[in-house]
Coordinates of C-alpha atoms in Angstrom, one line a residue:
X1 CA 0.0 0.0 0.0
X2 CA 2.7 2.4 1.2
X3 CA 4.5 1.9 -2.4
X4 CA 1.5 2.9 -4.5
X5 CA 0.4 5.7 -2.6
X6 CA 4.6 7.0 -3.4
X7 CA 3.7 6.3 -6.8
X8 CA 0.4 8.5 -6.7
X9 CA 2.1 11.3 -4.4
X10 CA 5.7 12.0 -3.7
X11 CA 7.5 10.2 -1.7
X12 CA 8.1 12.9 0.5
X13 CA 4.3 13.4 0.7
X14 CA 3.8 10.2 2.0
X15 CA 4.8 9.3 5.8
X16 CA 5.2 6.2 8.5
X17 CA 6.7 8.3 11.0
X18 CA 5.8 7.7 14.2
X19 CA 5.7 11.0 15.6
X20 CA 3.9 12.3 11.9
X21 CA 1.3 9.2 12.6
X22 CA 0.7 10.5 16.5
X23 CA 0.1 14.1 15.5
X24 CA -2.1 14.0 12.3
X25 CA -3.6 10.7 13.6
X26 CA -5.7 12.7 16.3
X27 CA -8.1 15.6 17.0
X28 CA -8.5 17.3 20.5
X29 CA -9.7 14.0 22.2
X30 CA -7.7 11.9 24.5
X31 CA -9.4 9.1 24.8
X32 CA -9.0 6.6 21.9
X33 CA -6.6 4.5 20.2
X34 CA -4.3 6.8 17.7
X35 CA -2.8 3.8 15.2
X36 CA -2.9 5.2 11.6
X37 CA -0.9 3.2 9.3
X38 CA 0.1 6.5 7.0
X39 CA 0.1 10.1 6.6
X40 CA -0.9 11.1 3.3
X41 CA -0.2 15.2 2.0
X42 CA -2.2 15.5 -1.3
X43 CA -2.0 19.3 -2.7
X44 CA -4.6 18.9 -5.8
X45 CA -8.0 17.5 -6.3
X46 CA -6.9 15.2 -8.5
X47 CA -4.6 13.3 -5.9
X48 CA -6.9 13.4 -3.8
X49 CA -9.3 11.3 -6.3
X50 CA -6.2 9.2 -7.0
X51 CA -6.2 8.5 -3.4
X52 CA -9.7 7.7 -2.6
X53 CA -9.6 5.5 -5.5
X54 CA -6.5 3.0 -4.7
X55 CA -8.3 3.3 -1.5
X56 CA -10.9 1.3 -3.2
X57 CA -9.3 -0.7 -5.0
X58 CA -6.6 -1.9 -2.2
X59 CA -9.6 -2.0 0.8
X60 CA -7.7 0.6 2.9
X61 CA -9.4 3.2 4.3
X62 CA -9.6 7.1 4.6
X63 CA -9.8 9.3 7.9
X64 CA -9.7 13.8 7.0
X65 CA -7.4 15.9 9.1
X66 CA -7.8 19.6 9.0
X67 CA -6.5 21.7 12.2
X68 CA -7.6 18.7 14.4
X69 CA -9.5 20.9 16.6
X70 CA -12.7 18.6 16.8
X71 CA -13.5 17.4 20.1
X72 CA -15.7 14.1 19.2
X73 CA -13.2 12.2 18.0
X74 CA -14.4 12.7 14.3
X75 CA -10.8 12.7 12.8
X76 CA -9.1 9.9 15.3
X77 CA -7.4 7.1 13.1
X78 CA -7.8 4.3 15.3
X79 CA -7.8 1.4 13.1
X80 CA -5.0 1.2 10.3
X81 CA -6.5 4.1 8.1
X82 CA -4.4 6.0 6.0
X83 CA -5.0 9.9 7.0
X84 CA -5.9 12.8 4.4
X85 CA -4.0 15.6 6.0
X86 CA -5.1 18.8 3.7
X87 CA -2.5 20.9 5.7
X88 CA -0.8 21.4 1.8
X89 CA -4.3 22.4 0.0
X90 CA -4.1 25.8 1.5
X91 CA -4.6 28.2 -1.5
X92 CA -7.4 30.7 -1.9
X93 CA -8.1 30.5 -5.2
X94 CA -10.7 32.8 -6.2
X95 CA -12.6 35.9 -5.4
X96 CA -15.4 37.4 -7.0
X97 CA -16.2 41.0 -6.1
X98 CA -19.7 41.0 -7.4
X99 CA -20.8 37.9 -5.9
X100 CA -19.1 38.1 -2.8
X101 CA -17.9 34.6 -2.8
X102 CA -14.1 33.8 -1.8
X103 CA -13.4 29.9 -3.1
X104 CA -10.5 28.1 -1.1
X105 CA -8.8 24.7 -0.7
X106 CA -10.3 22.7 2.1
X107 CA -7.0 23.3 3.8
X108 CA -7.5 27.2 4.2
X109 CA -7.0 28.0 8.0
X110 CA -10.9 30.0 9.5
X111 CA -8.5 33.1 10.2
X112 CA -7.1 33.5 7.0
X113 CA -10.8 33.6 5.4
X114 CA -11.0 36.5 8.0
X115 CA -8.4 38.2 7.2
X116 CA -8.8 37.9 3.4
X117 CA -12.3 39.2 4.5
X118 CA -11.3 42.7 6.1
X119 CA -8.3 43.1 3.4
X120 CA -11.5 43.9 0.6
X121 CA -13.7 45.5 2.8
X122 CA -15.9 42.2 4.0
X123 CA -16.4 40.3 6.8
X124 CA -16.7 36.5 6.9
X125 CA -18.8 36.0 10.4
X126 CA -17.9 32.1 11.4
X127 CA -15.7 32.7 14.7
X128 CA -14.7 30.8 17.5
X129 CA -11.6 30.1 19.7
X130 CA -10.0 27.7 17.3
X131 CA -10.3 29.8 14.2
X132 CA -6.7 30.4 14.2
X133 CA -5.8 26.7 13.7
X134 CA -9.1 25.1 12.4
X135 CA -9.4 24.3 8.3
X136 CA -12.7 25.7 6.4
X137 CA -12.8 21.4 5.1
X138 CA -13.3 20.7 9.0
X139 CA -15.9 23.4 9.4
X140 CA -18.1 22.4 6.6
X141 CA -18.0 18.8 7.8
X142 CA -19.2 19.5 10.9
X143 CA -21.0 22.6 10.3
X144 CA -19.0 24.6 12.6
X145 CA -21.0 27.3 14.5
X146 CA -19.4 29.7 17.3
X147 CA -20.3 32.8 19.1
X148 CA -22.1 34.8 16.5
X149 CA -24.7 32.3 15.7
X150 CA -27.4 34.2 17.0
X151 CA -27.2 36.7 14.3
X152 CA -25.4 35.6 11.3
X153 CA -26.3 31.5 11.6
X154 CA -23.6 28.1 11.0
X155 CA -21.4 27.8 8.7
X156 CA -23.5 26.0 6.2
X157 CA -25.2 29.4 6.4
X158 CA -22.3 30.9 4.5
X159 CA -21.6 28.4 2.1
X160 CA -22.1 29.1 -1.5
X161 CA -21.1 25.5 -3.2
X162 CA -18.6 22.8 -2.5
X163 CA -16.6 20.2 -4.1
X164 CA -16.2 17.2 -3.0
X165 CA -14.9 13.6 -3.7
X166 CA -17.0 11.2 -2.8
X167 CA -16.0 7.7 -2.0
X168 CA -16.3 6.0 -5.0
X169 CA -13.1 8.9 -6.3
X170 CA -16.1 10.8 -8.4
X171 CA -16.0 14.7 -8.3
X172 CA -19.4 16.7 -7.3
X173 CA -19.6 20.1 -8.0
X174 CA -22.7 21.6 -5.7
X175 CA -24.5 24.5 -6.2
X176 CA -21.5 26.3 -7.9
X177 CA -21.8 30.2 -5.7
X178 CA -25.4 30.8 -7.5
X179 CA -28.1 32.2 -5.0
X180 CA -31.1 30.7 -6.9
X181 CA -31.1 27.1 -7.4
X182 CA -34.2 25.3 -7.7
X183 CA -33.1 21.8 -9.6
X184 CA -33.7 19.0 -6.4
X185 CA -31.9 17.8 -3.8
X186 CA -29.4 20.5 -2.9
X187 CA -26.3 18.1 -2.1
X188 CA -24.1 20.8 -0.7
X189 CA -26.3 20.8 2.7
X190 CA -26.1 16.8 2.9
X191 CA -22.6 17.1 2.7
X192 CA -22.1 20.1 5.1
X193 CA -22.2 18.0 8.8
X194 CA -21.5 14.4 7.0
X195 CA -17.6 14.6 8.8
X196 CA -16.3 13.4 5.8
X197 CA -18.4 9.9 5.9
X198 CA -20.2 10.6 2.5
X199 CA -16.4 12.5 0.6
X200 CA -13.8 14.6 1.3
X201 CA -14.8 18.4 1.3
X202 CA -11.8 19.5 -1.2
X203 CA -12.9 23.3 -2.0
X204 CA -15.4 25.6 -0.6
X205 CA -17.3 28.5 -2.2
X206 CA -17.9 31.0 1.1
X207 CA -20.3 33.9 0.9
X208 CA -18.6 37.2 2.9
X209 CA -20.8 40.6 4.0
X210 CA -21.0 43.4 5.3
X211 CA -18.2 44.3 8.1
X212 CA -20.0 44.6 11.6
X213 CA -20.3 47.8 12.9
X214 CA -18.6 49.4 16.1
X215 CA -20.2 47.2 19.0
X216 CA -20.2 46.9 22.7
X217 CA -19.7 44.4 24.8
X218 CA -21.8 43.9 28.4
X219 CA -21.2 41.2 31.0
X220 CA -24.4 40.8 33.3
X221 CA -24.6 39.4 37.0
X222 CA -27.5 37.0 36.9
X223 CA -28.4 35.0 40.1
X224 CA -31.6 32.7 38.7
X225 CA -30.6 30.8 35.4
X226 CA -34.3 31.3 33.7
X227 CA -33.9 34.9 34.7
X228 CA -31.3 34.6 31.7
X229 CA -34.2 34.0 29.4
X230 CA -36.1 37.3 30.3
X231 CA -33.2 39.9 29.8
X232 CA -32.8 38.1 26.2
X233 CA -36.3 38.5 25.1
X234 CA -36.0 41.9 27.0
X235 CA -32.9 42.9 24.8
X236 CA -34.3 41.3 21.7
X237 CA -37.5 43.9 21.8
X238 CA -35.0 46.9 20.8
X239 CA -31.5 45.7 20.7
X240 CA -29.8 43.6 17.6
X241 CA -27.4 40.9 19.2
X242 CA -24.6 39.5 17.8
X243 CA -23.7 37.0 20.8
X244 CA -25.9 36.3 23.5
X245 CA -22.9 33.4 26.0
X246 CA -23.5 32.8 29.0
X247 CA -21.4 31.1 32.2
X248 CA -21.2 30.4 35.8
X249 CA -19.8 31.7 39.0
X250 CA -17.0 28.5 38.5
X251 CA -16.1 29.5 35.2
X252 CA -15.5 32.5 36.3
X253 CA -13.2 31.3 39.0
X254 CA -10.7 29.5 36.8
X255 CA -10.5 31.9 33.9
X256 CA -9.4 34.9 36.4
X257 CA -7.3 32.7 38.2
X258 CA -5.8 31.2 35.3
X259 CA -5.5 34.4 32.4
X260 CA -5.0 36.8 36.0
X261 CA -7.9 38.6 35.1
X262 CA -10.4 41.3 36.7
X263 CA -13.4 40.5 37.8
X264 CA -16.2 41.8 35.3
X265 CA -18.4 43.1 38.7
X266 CA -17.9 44.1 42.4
X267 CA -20.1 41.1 43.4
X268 CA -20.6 37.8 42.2
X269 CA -23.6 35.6 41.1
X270 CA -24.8 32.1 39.7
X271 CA -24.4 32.9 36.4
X272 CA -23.3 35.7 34.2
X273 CA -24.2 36.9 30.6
X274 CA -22.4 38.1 27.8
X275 CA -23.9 40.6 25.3
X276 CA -22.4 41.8 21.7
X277 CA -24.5 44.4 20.1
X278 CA -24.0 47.6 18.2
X279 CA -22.4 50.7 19.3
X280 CA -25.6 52.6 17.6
X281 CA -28.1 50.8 19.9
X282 CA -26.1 51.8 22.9
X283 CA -28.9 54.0 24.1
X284 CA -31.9 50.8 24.0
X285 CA -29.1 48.4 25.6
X286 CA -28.9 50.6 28.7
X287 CA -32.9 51.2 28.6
X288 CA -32.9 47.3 28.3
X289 CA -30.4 46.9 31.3
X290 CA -32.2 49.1 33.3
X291 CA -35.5 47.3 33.0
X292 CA -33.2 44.2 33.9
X293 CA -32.4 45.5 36.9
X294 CA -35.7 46.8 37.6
X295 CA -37.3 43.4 37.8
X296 CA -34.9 41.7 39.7
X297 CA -33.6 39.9 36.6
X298 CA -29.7 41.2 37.0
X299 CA -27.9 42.1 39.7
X300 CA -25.4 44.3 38.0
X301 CA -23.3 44.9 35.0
X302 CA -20.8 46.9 33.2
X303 CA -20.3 47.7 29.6
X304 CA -17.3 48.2 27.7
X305 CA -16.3 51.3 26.1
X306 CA -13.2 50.5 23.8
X307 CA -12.2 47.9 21.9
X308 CA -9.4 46.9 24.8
X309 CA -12.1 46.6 27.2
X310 CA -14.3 44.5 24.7
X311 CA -11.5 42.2 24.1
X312 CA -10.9 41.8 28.3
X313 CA -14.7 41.0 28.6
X314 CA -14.6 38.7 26.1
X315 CA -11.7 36.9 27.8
X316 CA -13.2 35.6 30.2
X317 CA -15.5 33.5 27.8
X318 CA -12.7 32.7 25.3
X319 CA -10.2 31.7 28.0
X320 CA -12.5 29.4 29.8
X321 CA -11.8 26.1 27.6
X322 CA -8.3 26.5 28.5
X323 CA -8.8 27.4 32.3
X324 CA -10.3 24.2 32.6
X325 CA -8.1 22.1 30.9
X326 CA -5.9 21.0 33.5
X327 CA -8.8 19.5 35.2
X328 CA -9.4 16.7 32.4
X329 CA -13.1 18.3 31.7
X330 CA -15.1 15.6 30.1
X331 CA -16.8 17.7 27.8
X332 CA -20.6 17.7 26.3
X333 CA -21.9 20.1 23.4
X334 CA -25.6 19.6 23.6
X335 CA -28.8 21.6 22.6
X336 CA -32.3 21.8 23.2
X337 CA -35.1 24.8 22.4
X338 CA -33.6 28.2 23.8
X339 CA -36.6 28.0 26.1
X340 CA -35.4 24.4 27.2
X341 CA -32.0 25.4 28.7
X342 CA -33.2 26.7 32.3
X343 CA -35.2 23.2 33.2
X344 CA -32.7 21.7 31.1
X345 CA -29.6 23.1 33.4
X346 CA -31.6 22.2 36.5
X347 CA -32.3 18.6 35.3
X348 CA -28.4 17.7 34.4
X349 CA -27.2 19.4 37.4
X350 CA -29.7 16.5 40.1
X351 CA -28.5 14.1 37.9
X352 CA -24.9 14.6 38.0
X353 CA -25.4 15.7 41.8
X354 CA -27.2 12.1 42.5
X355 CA -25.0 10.1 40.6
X356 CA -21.8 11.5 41.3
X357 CA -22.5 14.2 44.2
X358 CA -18.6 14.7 43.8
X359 CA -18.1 15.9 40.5
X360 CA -18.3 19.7 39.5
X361 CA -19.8 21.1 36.8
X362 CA -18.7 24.2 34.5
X363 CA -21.5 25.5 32.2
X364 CA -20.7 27.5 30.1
X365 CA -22.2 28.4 25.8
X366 CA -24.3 30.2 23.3
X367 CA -27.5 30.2 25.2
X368 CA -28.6 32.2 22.8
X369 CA -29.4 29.7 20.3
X370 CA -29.6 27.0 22.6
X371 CA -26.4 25.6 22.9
X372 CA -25.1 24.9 26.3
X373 CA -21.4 23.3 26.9
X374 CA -21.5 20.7 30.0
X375 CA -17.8 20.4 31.5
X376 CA -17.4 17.7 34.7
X377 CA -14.4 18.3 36.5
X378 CA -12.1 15.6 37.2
X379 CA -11.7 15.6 41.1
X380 CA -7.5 15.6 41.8
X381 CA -6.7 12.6 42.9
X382 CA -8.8 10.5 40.5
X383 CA -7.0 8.8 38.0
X384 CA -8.1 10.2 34.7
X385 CA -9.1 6.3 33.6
X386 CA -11.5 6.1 36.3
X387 CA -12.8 9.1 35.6
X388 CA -13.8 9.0 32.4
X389 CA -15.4 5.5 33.0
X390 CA -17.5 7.2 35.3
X391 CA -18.5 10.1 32.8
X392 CA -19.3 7.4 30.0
X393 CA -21.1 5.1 32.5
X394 CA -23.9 8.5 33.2
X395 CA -23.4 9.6 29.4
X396 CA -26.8 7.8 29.0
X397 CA -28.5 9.3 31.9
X398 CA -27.8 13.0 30.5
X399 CA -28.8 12.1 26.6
X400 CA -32.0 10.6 27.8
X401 CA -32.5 14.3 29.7
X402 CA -31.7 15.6 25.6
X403 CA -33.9 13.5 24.3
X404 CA -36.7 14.2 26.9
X405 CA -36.5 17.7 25.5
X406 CA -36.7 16.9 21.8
X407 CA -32.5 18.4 22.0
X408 CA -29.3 17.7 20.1
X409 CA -26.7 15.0 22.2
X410 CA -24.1 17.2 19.3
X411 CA -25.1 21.1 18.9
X412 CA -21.6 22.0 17.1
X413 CA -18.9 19.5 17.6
X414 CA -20.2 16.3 15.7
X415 CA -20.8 13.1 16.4
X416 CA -17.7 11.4 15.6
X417 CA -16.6 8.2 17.7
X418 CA -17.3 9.9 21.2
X419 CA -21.1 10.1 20.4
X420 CA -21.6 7.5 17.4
X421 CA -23.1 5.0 20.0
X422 CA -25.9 7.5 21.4
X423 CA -27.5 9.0 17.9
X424 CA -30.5 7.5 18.6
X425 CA -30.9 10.0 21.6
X426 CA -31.3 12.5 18.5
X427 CA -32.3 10.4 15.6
X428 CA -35.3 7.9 14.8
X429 CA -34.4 4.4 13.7
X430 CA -36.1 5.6 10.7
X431 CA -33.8 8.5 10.0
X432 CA -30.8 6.2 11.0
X433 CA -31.4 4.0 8.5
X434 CA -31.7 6.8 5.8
X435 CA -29.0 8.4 6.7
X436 CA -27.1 4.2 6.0
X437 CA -28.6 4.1 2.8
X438 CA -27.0 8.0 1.8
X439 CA -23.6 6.7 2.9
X440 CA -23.9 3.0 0.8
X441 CA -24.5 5.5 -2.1
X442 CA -22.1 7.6 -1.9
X443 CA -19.5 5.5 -0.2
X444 CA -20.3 1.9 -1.4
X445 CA -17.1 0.1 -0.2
X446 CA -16.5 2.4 3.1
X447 CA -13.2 4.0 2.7
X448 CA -14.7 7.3 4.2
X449 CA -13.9 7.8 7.3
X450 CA -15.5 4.1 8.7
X451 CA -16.8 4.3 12.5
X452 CA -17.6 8.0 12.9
X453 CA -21.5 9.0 13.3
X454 CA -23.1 6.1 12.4
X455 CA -23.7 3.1 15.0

């Protein structure tokens, strides 16, 4: 095998190295089996087809690697697979002014999209922590979301057309940038959140707007979690949000401790929102905050009033990931209706507290759309084995509280091998079984990326 893929790549492009196979064999996750038998470097479409078809023919198979920042064990070579690294497909290849649409290689890091962005005058609004190391492939395969999805949507939001090789090696061409497009099933969306099951993401067209104007930030003290729910409706009446995160007292803890940061109040509380919004409805915000405080909803606040102080606000969201990270979080992205997350919060928290009356949690997300992020603190002292065993043995126990709610066990991270086993918290048998049927047809022998979301 590792003769013909020389022959279809460079030698040099091709690698056994055990240190290559431990770092593009992986993604954020910690818990599996890293064992890929190669590291492949392909730089055009057409090797990558060449690839994907020997991959056929020989009955090896296929696992993508962008930035590796997924946290579901989506791009985890665990079994002998032969890993895509698009590291080398890192060209932006085309931009048309009228259309607004930037096409790029799969390999394209998030930041330099943003950057190409504000060099013409645009704005590409997809952000998150990882964007300077995640690939646009990797966010279109799991449909990549982040802090401003309360205004400006996921990524398949800003996706204009793709192309992709499938399993078989054959080419697709979707959509192609056009607006208007009324000709059946629109294969760009089934392949946006397929984490290259269905074929390999190998360019993207990406649609960029308007830059964002001046905006402020806010940080609000909130002692009751559903009181969270009436200051968004209450800034929704007159105020346009671009982020609406929220996090608790504990996250708070470790991110000053950790970044030595301020304090955002005087006093602390339960729980504490963050608000991006504006500078030109500066005026309704504070009439909004006001009203807030009026009926008991917040406690305090503060608002920024440069972009220095934005940035130190929005530090203590951004840093909490990495605060945490010496304490071995076992990690949950989960969703349910925005109205949900209050019961839904209340119900996680007894069950965690009468299963494992030990264990802390860190809440922290985009409660804005829905999307909370459940971190369980590994106690010191535990050794991380046991601890994870223990996670994984209540993992049921919290997707049955998802399911109860009609919610998402995977709101922006994917399913990958850390969640394959639970879809049907989130899926039917019925869509299961369709969603089999789409990956026999597209990927009849299984060379794409085998064991990832499907059970």
């Amino acid at each position: 095998m590792i003769v013909k893929l020389e022959k279809v790549l460079a030698p040099h492009r091709v690698s056994t190295a055990r240190d290559d196979l431990d770092n593009w064999g992986r993604d954020w996750t910690r818990s599996f089996v890293v064992a890929p038998s190669a590291v492949v470097f392909p730089e055009t479409v057409q090797e990558v087809v060449a690839i994907t078809r020997l991959a056929n023919t020989e009955g090896f198979a296929l696992v993508p690697s962008g930035g590796r920042t997924g946290l579901s064990a989506g791009a985890v070579a665990s079994h002998g697979e032969v890993v895509v690294s698009f590291d080398r497909m890192n060209r932006i290849l085309d931009f048309n002014e009228t259309d607004r649409v930037l096409r790029c290689q799969a390999g394209v890091v998030t930041a330099k999209v943003h950057a190409f962005a504000e060099e013409n005058g645009l704005f590409y609004p997809v952000d998150f922590s990882s964007s300077g190391s995640s690939q646009i492939g990797g966010n279109v395969a799991t449909n990549a979301g982040g802090i401003k999805v309360i205004r400006y949507g996921m990524t398949r939001d800003w996706v204009a057309g793709l192309k992709v090789v499938t399993g078989a090696g054959e080419v697709l061409e979707l959509n192609r940038g056009l607006v208007k497009n009324a000709t059946g099933y629109d294969l760009r969306h089934l392949l946006i959140g397929s984490e290259g099951t269905l074929g390999f993401v190998v360019e993207a067209d990406l649609r960029l707007t308007e830059p964002p104007a001046p905006s402020r930030v806010m940080v609000l003290g909130v002692d009751r979690m559903k009181d969270i729910l009436s200051v968004l409706t209450r800034f929704q009446a007159d105020v346009t949000l671009s982020a609406f995160e929220f996090f608790s007292e504990l996250a708070v803890e470790r991110v000053t401790r950790h970044r030595t940061l301020a304090r955002p109040l005087e006093s602390s509380s339960a729980f504490y929102a963050l608000l991006e919004f504006d500078a030109q409805d500066e005026s309704p915000a504070l009439a909004a905050f006001g009203d807030s405080v009026a009926s008991g909803w917040v406690s305090d606040g503060v608002m920024s009033q440069s972009e220095a102080q934005a940035r130190a606000l929005w530090a203590l969201r951004e840093g909490i990931t990495e605060s945490i990270a010496p304490e071995t979080p076992y990690k949950n992205d989960l969703a349910v209706r925005i109205s949900d997350v209050p019961g839904f919060l209340d119900d996680v928290e007894h069950a965690v507290g009468r299963i494992y009356p030990d264990l802390e949690i860190c809440w922290f997300g985009h409660i804005g759309d829905g999307n909370v992020h459940l971190n369980i603190l590994k106690p010191p002292g535990l050794a991380v084995t046991a601890f994870y065993e223990r996670c994984d043995a209540m993992a049921p126990e919290l997707f049955k509280l998802v399911a109860a709610r009609g919610g998402s066990i995977s709101a922006e991270h994917g399913v990958g091998m850390l969640k394959r086993d639970y879809l049907e918290f989130s899926r039917s048998a019925a869509e299961i079984e369709i969603m089999r049927a789409v990956k026999e047809a597209l990927d009849p022998n299984g060379v794409m990326n085998p064991g990832k979301l499907l059970p």
